[in-house]
Coordinates of C-alpha atoms and ligand atoms in Angstrom, one line a residue:
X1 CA 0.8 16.4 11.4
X2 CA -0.7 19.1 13.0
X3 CA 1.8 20.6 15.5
X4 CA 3.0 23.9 14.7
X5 CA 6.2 24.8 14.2
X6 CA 8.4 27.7 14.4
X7 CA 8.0 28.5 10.9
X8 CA 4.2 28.4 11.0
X9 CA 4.4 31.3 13.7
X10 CA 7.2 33.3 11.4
X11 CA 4.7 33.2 9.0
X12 CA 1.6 34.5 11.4
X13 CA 3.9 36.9 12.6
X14 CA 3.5 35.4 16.0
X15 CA 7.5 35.4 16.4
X16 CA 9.9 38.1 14.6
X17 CA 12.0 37.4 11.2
X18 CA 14.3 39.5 9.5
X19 CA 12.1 38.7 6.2
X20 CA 13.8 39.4 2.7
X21 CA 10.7 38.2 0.3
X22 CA 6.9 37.2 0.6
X23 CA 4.4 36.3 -1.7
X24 CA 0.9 34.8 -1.7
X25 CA 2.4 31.3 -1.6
X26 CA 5.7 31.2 0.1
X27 CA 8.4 33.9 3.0
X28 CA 11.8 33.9 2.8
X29 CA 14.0 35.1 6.0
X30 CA 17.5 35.2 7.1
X31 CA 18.5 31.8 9.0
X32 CA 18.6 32.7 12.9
X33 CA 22.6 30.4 12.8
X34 CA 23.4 31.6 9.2
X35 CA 25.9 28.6 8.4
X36 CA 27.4 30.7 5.5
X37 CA 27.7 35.1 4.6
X38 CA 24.1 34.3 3.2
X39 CA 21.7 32.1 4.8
X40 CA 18.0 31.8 3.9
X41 CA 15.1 29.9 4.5
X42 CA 12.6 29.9 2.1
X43 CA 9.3 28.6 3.1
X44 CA 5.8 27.5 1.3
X45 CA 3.1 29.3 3.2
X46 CA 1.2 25.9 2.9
X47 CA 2.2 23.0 5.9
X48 CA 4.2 20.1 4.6
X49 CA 6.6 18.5 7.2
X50 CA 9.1 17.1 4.9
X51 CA 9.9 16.2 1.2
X52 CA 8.0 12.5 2.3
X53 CA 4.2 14.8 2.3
X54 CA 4.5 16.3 -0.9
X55 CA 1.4 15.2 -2.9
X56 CA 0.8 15.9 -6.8
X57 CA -1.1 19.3 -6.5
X58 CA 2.6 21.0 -4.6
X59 CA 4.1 20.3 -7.7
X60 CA 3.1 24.0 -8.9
X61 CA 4.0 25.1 -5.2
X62 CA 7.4 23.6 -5.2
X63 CA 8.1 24.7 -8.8
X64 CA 8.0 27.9 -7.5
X65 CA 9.6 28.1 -4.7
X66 CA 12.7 27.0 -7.2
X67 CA 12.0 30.1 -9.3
X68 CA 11.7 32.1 -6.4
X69 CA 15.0 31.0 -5.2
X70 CA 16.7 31.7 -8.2
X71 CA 15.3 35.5 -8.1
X72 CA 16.4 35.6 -4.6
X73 CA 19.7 34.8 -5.1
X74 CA 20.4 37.1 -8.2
X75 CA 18.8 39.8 -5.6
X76 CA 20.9 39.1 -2.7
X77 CA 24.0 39.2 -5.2
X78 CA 24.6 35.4 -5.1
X79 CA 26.6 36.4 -8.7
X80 CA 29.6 33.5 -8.3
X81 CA 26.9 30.8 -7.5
X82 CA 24.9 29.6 -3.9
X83 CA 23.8 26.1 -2.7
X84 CA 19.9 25.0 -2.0
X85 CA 19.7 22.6 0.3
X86 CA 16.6 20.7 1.9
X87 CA 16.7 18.6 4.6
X88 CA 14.7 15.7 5.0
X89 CA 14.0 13.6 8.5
X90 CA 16.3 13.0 10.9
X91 CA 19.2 11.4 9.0
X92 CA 18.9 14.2 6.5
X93 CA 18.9 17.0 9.5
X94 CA 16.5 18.2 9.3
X95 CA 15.3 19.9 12.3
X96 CA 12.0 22.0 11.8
X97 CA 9.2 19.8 10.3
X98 CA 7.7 22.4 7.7
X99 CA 9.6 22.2 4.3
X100 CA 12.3 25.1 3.4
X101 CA 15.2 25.5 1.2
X102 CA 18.1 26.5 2.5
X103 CA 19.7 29.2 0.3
X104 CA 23.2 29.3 1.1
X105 CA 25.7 31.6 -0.7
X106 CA 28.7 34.4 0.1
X107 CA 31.7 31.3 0.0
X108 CA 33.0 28.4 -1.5
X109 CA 31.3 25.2 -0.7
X110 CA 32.7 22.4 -0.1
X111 CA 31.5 18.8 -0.8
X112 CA 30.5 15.7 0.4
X113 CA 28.5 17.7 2.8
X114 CA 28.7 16.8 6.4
Ligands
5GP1 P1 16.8 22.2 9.2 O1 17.8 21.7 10.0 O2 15.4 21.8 9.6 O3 17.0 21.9 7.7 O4 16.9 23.8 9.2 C1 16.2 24.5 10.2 C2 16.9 25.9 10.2 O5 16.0 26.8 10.8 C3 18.2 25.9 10.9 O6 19.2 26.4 10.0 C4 18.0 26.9 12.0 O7 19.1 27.7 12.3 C5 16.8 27.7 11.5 N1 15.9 28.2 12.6 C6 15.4 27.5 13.6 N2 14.7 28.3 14.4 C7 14.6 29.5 13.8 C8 14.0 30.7 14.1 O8 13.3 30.9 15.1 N3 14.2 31.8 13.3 C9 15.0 31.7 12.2 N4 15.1 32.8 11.4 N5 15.6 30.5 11.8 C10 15.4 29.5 12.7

């Protein structure tokens, strides 16, 4: 899949992001329609539509976006606990085809999710 997404032009800096974190490999930024007090998107730098791409060698990639998201949330003072979420294909809702985590914190979640 070769079309580029929104993501892929937060990342070139083509389109603005309030960005909280970047390293070699992945960008976090605030969610434009925060769906809770904290919303962020963390991204691999690397283009992989959904979950359904992922090959062997993103297993080191993947890995650590996890860490990364733990960090995050102990920075962003996610203390009484946060949700990751990510979306896969339509059914799942997802929306942008470039994989991210959704790190949602700042209330109580419920659950089933909707
Ligand atoms: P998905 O539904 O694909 O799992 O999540 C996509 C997320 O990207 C949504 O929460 C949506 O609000 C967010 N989003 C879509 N376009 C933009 C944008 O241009 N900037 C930012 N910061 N977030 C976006």
């Amino acid at each position: 899949m070769s079309e580029t997404t929104i993501f892929r032009k937060i990342i070139d800096r083509e389109i603005p992001a309030d960005i909280v974190y970047e390293d070699d490999l992945c960008l976090a930024f605030n969610d434009i329609n925060p769906q809770s007090p904290t919303h962020v998107l963390l991204i691999p730098k690397k283009e992989i539509p959904t979950v359904n791409e992922l090959v062997e060698e993103d297993q080191t990639l993947m890995g650590h976006l996890l860490l990364v998201a733990g960090k995050l949330a102990g920075q962003l003072g996610l203390d009484g606990g946060y949700r990751l979420v990510i979306n896969c294909g339509r059914d799942g809702g997802q929306e942008v085809d470039h994989i991210h985590i959704h790190i949602l914190g700042g209330r109580g979640m419920s659950w089933p999710p909707g």
